[in-house]
Coordinates of C-alpha atoms and ligand atoms in Angstrom, one line a residue:
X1 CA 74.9 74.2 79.1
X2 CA 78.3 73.7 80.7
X3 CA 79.2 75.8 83.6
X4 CA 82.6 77.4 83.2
X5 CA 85.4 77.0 85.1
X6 CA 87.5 80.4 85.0
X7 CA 91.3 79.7 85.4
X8 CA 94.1 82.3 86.1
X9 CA 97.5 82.5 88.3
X10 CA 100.4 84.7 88.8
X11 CA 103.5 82.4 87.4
X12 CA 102.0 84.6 83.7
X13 CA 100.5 82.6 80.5
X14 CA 103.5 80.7 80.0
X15 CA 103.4 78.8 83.1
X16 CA 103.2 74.6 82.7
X17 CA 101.5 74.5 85.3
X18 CA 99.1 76.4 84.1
X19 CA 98.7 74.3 81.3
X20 CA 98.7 70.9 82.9
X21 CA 96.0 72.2 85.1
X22 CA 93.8 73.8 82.3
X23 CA 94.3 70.4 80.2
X24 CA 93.7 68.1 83.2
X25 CA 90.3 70.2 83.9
X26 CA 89.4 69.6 79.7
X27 CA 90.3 66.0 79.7
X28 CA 87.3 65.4 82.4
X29 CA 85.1 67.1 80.8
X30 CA 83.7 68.7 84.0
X31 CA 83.2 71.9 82.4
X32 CA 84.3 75.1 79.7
X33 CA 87.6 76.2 80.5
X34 CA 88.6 80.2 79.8
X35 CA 92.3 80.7 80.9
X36 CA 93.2 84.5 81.4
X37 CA 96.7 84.7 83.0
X38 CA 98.8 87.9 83.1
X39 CA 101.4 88.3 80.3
X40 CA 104.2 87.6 82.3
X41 CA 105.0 86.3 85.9
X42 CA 103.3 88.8 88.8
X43 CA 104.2 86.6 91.7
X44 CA 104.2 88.4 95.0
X45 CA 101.4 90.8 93.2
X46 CA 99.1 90.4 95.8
X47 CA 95.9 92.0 94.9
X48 CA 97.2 94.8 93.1
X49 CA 94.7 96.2 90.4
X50 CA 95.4 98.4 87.2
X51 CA 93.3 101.4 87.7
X52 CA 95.4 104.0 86.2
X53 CA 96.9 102.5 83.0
X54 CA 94.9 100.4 80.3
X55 CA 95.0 96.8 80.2
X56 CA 95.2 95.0 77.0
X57 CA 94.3 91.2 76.4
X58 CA 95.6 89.2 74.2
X59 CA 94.1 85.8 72.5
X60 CA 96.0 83.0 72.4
X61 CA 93.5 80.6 71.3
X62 CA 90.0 79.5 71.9
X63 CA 89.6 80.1 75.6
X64 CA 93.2 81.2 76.1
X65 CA 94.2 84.9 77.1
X66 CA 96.5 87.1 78.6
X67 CA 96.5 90.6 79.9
X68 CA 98.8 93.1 80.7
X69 CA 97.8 93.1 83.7
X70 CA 98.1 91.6 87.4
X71 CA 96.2 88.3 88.7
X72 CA 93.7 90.5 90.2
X73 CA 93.0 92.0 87.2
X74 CA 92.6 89.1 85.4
X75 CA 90.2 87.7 87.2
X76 CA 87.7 91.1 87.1
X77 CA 88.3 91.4 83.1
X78 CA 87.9 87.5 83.0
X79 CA 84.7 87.4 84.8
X80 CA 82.9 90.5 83.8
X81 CA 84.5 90.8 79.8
X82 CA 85.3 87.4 78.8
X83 CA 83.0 85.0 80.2
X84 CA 79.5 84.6 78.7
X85 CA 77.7 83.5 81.8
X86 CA 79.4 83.6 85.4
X87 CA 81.9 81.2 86.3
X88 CA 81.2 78.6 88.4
X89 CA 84.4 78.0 90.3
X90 CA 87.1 80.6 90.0
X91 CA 90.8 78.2 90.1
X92 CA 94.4 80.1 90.2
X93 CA 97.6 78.1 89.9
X94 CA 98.6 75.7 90.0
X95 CA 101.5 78.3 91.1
X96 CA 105.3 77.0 91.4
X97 CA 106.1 77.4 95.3
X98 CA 103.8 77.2 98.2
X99 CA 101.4 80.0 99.8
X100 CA 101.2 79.4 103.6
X101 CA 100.7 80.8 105.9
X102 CA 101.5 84.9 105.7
X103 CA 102.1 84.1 101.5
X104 CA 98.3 84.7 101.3
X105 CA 99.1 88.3 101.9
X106 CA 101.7 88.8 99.6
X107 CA 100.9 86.0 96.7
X108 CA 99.4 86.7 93.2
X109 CA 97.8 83.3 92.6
X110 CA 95.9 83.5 96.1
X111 CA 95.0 87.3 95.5
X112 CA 93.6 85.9 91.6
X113 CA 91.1 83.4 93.6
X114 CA 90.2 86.1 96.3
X115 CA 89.0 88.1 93.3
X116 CA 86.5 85.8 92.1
X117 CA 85.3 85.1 95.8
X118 CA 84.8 88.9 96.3
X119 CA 82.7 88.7 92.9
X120 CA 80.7 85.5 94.2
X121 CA 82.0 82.8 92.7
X122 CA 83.5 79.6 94.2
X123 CA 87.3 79.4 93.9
X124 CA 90.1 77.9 95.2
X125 CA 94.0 78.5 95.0
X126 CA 96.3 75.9 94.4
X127 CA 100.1 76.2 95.5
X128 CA 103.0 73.5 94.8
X129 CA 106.2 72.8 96.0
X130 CA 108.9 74.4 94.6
X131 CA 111.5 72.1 94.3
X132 CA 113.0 70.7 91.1
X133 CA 111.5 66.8 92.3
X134 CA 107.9 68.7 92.7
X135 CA 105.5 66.0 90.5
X136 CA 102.4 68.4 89.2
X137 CA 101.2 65.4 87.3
X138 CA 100.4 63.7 90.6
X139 CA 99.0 66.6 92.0
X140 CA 96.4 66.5 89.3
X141 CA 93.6 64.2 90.6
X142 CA 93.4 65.7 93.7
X143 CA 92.9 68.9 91.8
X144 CA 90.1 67.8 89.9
X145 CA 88.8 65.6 92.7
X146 CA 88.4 69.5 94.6
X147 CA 87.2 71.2 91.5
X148 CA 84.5 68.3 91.4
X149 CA 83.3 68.3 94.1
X150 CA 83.4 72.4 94.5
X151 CA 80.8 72.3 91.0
X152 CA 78.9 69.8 92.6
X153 CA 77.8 71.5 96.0
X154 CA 79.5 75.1 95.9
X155 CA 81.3 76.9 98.9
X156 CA 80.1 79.3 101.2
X157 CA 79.9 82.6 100.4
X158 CA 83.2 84.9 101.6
X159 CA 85.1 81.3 101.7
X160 CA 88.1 81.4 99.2
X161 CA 90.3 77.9 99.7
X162 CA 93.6 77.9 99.6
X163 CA 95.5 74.5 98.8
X164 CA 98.9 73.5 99.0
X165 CA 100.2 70.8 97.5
X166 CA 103.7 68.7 98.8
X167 CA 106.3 67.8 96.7
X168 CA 104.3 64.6 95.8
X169 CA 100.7 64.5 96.5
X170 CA 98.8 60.9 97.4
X171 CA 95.8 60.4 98.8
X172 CA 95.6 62.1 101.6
X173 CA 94.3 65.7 102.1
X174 CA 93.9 67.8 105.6
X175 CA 91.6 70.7 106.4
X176 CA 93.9 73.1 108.0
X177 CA 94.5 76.8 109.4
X178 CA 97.1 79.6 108.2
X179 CA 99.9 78.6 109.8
X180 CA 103.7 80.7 110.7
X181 CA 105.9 80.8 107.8
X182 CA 109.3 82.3 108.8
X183 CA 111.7 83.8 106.0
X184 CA 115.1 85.4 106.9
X185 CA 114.3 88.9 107.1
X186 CA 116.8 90.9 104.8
X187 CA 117.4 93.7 102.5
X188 CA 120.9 92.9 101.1
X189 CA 122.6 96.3 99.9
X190 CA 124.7 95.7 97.0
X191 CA 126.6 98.2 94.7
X192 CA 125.3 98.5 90.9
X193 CA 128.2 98.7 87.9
X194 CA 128.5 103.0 88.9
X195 CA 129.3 102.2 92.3
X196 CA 125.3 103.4 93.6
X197 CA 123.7 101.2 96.1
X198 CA 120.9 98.9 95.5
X199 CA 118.8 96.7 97.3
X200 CA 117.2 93.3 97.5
X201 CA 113.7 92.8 99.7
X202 CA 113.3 89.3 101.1
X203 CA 115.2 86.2 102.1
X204 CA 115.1 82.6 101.9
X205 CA 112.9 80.6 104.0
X206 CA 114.1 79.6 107.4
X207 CA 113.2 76.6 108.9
X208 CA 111.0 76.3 111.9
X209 CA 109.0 73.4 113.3
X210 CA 105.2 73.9 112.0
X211 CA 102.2 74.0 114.5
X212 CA 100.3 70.8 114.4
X213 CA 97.3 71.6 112.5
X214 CA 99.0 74.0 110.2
X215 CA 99.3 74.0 106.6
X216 CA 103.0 74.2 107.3
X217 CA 102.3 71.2 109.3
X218 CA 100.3 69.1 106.6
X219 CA 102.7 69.7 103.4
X220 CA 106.0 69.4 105.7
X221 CA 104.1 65.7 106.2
X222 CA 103.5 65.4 102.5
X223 CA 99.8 65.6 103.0
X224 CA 97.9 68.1 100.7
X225 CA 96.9 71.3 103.3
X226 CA 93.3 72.5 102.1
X227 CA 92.8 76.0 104.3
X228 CA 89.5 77.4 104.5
X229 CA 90.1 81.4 104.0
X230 CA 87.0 84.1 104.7
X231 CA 87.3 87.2 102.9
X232 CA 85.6 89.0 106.1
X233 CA 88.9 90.3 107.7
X234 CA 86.6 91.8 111.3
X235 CA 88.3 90.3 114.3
X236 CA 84.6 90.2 115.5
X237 CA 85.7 89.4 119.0
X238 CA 87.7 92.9 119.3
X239 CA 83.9 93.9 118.6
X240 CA 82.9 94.9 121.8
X241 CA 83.9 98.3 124.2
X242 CA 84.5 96.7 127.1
X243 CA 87.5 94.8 125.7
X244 CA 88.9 98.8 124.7
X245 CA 90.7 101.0 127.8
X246 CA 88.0 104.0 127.1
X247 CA 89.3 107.2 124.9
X248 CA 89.8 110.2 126.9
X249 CA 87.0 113.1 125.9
X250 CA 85.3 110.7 123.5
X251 CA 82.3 108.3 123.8
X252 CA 81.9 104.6 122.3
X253 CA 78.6 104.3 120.4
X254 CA 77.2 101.0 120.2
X255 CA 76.0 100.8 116.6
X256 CA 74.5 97.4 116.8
X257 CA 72.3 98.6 120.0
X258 CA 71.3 101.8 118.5
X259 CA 69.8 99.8 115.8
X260 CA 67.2 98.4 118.1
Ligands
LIG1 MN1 103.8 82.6 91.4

């Protein structure tokens, strides 16, 4: 039997990308592909999930869904409705401008792979360039190259990797850490046709030289960024007491030592 590969995103069911990616994946052969995308474009979702309204999916065709719902969502009804056996890798994107750095908090397609990590499968986000000369075509192999090579020996568990891809992808690739994305902070106050104000969240990107190492760093360079992610958020060196000014009138219990 095949394994599955389980593909969503946050660009909605319409995306090219998503269908470049999901043809690229079927033209190798590598594996059964079920796409379940949202219904229509939740970037900046993050990892939002319908709990108080019903969801309703759509087929589009053998394999092919969409759900009224966010990335998130499509991941948990993908995996625990849709699929017949587990997926094997978990793949969102590829999504039409880059998650780096402090994206991965905010962005849809990175939340839609976190999902399938948090449920145990393998998965990886991948993130292009936005611009008009982006070439998703060349982008492809290193895709599937990833994809390969993530059915052939897995990833460790709470790992989710996140991938961005330059406006051209060749052959080079770089392991990489989160690195500082800086937008324009704004909220620009406009007035609506009845003279109320309104307001836009969010400005452009600002440029700012990237960290060596970065995955700023790597796609700025026109290398693919590959950025290992773990799902367990503990700052475990903040673990300890002694690196706390004690509370006043309270003591610190020392969980792991009462254990013993
Ligand atoms: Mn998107």
């Amino acid at each position: 039997m095949k394994p599955i590969i389980l593909i969503s995103n946050d660009d909605g069911i319409a995306s090219p990308n998503l269908r470049s990616l999901a043809a690229a994946i079927e033209r190798a052969g590598i594996a059964d592909v079920l796409i379940i995308a949202p219904e229509r474009e939740r970037s900046a979702a993050s990892h939002a999930i319908t709990l108080h309204k019903p969801v309703r999916i759509r087929q589009h065709g053998p394999g092919w869904y969409s759900l009224s719902g966010t990335p998130a969502d499509c991941v948990y009804v993908g995996i625990l409705k849709l699929c017949p056996r587990p997926p094997s890798v978990v793949v969102s994107g590829i999504n039409r401008g880059y998650n780096l750095g402090s994206d991965v908090f905010y962005s849809g397609t990175v939340a839609a792979a976190v999902e399938g990590g948090l449920r145990g499968a393998p998965a990886v986000a991948f993130s292009i360039d936005p611009s008009p000369e982006r070439d998703v075509e060349a982008s492809l192999p290193f895709c599937l190259a990833l994809i390969a090579s993530i059915l052939d020996t897995g990833l460790p568990a709470k790992i989710v990797l996140n991938v961005n891809l330059p406006v051209k992808a060749g052959s080079r690739y770089a392991w990489t850490r989160l690195g500082e994305r800086s937008y324009r902070d704004d909220v620009a106050e406009r007035s609506d046709p009845r003279g109320e104000p309104y307001y836009w969240i969010g400005g452009g990107v600002a440029s700012s030289q990237p960290q060596p190492g970065t995955d700023c760093d790597a796609v700025t360079r026109g290398i693919v960024s590959v950025t290992p992610l773990h799902l367990d958020l503990t700052a475990q060196e903040m673990l300890s007491a002694e690196k706390h000014p004690p509370l006043d009138g309270f003591e610190h219990v020392s969980l792991e030592r009462q254990k013993q």
